[in-house]
C-alpha cells in the first residue's frame, strides 16, 4: 500500500540507528538555551493518557482523561493530544500510550506488559506566542537537525502535526481575534470587511465572534478545527462554500514566519508567491502562520431542509438517487450541506422560503412519504435559521465526528460530469452505496465552491470548482490492533473510495485524503504543483518543514519512520 516509500519493519532498527547518528540529538544545554530564548515556554511532550499508567487508573488525573478521551475540545486543548490517536503512536513499532476508545473505562490497556511510551508525540513543544519564538525554533532545527512540526489542534487526518523525536511549535494559545469593517491588506488600497485571527483560534471561537459582531464567517463543520492552520492553508470547505467560496477564496492576508526566520506579510500586494502557496498549498510546508485575516460577510438567512430516518439499503438508495437526480440543479440554486445513510441536511443562503418549497419538493415529499409509511425515526424539518452561527449550533449539538479513535480516512471529489446522464447518475449512486457498504459512515459533503469562481490566485486543485460533492469514508481500529489489522484498515478505506476513483477524475482534498493517496500531487493540486514546488524550494531549501505528501517533501526523512 505504501507505494511511495519502501521501509519495512525489518529495516526500522537500522533506520532508527541512522537517525540517532545523523540527526535530532541536541544536548541538554542546547535545550536549556532554547528554553531561555523562548522565555521558558519550552516543555516536554507527555502522552494524553499517561496519568492512567503513571498515577493509577482511578487517580483524579486519569478520571479526567477517561471522561474526555473522545472529546474533541478537550483533546484540542492539550498540546500532545491528537484527534485521531494513531498519530500519538508509532505505528511501525506499536509504541504508544492509548486507552480503548470503544470503552475508555476499560483498564486493560494500562496493565503490563503494556507501557506508556511517547510514540509519535513530539519530544518537546514550544508554546508559541510571537514571531521570535518561531525564528528561534527554525534556527535550533537548522543547527541541531531536530525535526520541526507545527501543531495547532491536531485534527490532521494524515498525521502531519506530529512526528517522533521532533520539536513542535504549538500555536494553540494565539487566540487574538478582531473585526475591521474596512480592512486594507498592508500595501494594498482596496478595503473589505475582515476578521483577523491568531493561529490558535478555532471555529467555535470564530462563529461566536461572528454572531456577536453581526457578520458571517465561512468555516468548517467542526467546532474545534483551527481557522488559520491546516483548514485554511489546505482549502477550507464549508456548507456555505457553494455560494460563498472556500476558505482560501476569502483570505485577505497572512502573517507568516518563513524558515529563514523572517516575519513576512503575504497578500495580493506583497509576497504574492507565498500568498498563492498558502492559499491551498497545504499547512506545515511554507512557513508558520501566526495570523490570518479573512473576509467577513453580512449575516445570511438560511433556508434549511433536514430529512432523517433509520435507513436500510433501499431507502438510502432512494435518498441518494434524489440527491443525484437534483444534484446539478440544487448546486446552481445555491444549496450546500451533508448527507449520510439516513440523513440529508441542506442549507441555502439565497432562496426564499417559498422558493425552497418548490426547489426541495422531491426531498421534502420523500421525507413525508417515509413518515406516512411509519418508517422508524422518520422526520422532515423545513425551517429557517437567522444566521450561519445559529444553524451551526443546532447542527453541531447533534453531529459530532469520531474523536479519540484510530482512524483511516479516504476521500474523492465527484465531478459535475458524474451527474450528466441518467446512466452517470445511476453509476454514481451505485458507487456511493458500494463505498458505504465497504466502510459504513460514508459522508457526502456538498461543500464544493461550484458556484463561486476562482480569482485565479489560489493553489487548490481547480477540480474543486467543477465538482459537486466531496465524499469521505473512514475505517477504524482498536487500541491493540496488530500491524496487519492497521494496514487492513488503511486498505479498507482506500478500497472503499476506489468505487468512486473508478468513475471520477483525479481529485482529492489534501486535508481529508487517503494517507496513501495514489498520484497525490495531481490529486491535491492539479496543474499548480510545479509552481508550488518552486515556491517551496525558494522559502524552505533546507526542508526545515516537511510533512507527509506535502509539497516538496523528502520521503526519506526519519520524521516519517512511524508511517506504515
Ligand atoms: C472532525 C473533523 C472535522 C473536519 N471538518 C472539516 C470541514 O468541515 N471542512 C474542512 O475543510 N476540513 C475539515 N476537516 C479537516 C481539517 O481541515 C484538517 O484536518 C486540517 O488539517 C486541520 O487543521 P488544524 O490546523 O486544525 O490541525 P493540525 O493537525 O494542528 O494541523 C494540520 C496541518 O496544518 C499545519 N499547520 C497548523 N497550523 C499551522 C500554522 N499556523 N502555520 C502553518 N501550518 C500549520 C500542521 O503542521 C499540519 O500539517 C475536519 C477534520 C476533522 C478531524
Ligand atoms: C476503580 O474504581 C472502581 C469503581 O469506583 C472500582 O470498581 C475499581 O476496582 C477501581 N480500580 C482500581 C484499579 O482501583
Ligand atoms: C542559533 O542556534 C545556535 C545553537 O542552537 C545558537 O548558538 C545561536 O545563538 C542561535 N542564533 C540565534 C540568532 O538565535
Ligand atoms: C446586522 O447587519 C445587517 C446587514 O449588514 C443589518 O441590516 C442589521 O440591521 C444588523 N443588525 C444589527 C442587530 O446590528
Ligand atoms: C408564499 O407561499 C404562500 C403559500 O403558498 C403564499 O400565500 C405567499 O403569497 C407566497 N409568498 C411569496 C412572497 O410569494
Ligand atoms: C427498507 O425500509 C423500507 C421502509 O421501512 C421498507 O419498505 C423496505 O422493505 C425495507 N427494505 C429492506 C430490504 O429491508
Ligand atoms: C431511533 O433512533 C434512536 C436514536 O438514534 C435509536 O436508538 C433507535 O433504535 C431508533 N429506532 C428504530 C426503531 O430504529
Ligand atoms: C484487545 O483488547 C480487548 C480489550 O480491550 C480484548 O477484548 C481483545 O481481545 C484484544 N484484541 C487483541 C487483538 O489483542
Coordinates of C-alpha atoms in Angstrom, one line a residue, residues 23-45 118 121-127 133 136-149 163-169:
X23 CA 20.1 14.0 13.4
X24 CA 17.9 15.2 16.2
X25 CA 20.3 14.8 19.2
X26 CA 20.5 18.2 20.8
X27 CA 22.4 18.3 24.1
X28 CA 20.7 19.3 27.4
X29 CA 22.5 22.6 27.2
X30 CA 21.1 23.2 23.7
X31 CA 17.6 22.6 25.1
X32 CA 18.3 25.0 28.0
X33 CA 19.4 27.7 25.6
X34 CA 16.3 27.2 23.5
X35 CA 14.1 27.4 26.6
X36 CA 15.7 30.7 27.6
X37 CA 15.4 32.0 24.1
X38 CA 11.6 31.4 24.3
X39 CA 11.2 32.8 27.8
X40 CA 10.7 29.4 29.5
X41 CA 7.9 28.3 27.2
X42 CA 9.6 25.0 26.1
X43 CA 8.1 21.9 27.7
X44 CA 8.2 18.1 27.2
X45 CA 5.6 16.1 25.4
X118 CA 5.9 8.7 23.6
X121 CA 4.2 12.6 20.2
X122 CA 6.9 15.3 19.8
X123 CA 9.6 15.2 22.4
X124 CA 9.4 18.9 23.1
X125 CA 6.8 21.7 22.4
X126 CA 7.2 25.5 22.3
X127 CA 4.1 27.3 23.5
X133 CA 9.7 32.1 19.2
X136 CA 14.4 30.6 17.4
X137 CA 12.9 27.2 16.6
X138 CA 14.0 27.4 13.0
X139 CA 17.5 28.3 14.0
X140 CA 17.5 25.5 16.5
X141 CA 16.3 22.9 14.0
X142 CA 18.9 24.2 11.4
X143 CA 21.8 23.9 13.8
X144 CA 20.8 20.7 15.7
X145 CA 18.9 18.9 12.9
X146 CA 16.0 18.4 15.3
X147 CA 12.9 17.9 13.0
X148 CA 10.2 20.5 13.5
X149 CA 6.4 20.1 13.3
X163 CA 6.4 13.2 14.4
X164 CA 8.7 11.0 16.6
X165 CA 11.8 12.8 18.1
X166 CA 10.6 16.2 17.0
X167 CA 10.2 19.7 18.3
X168 CA 6.6 21.0 17.9
X169 CA 5.5 24.6 17.6

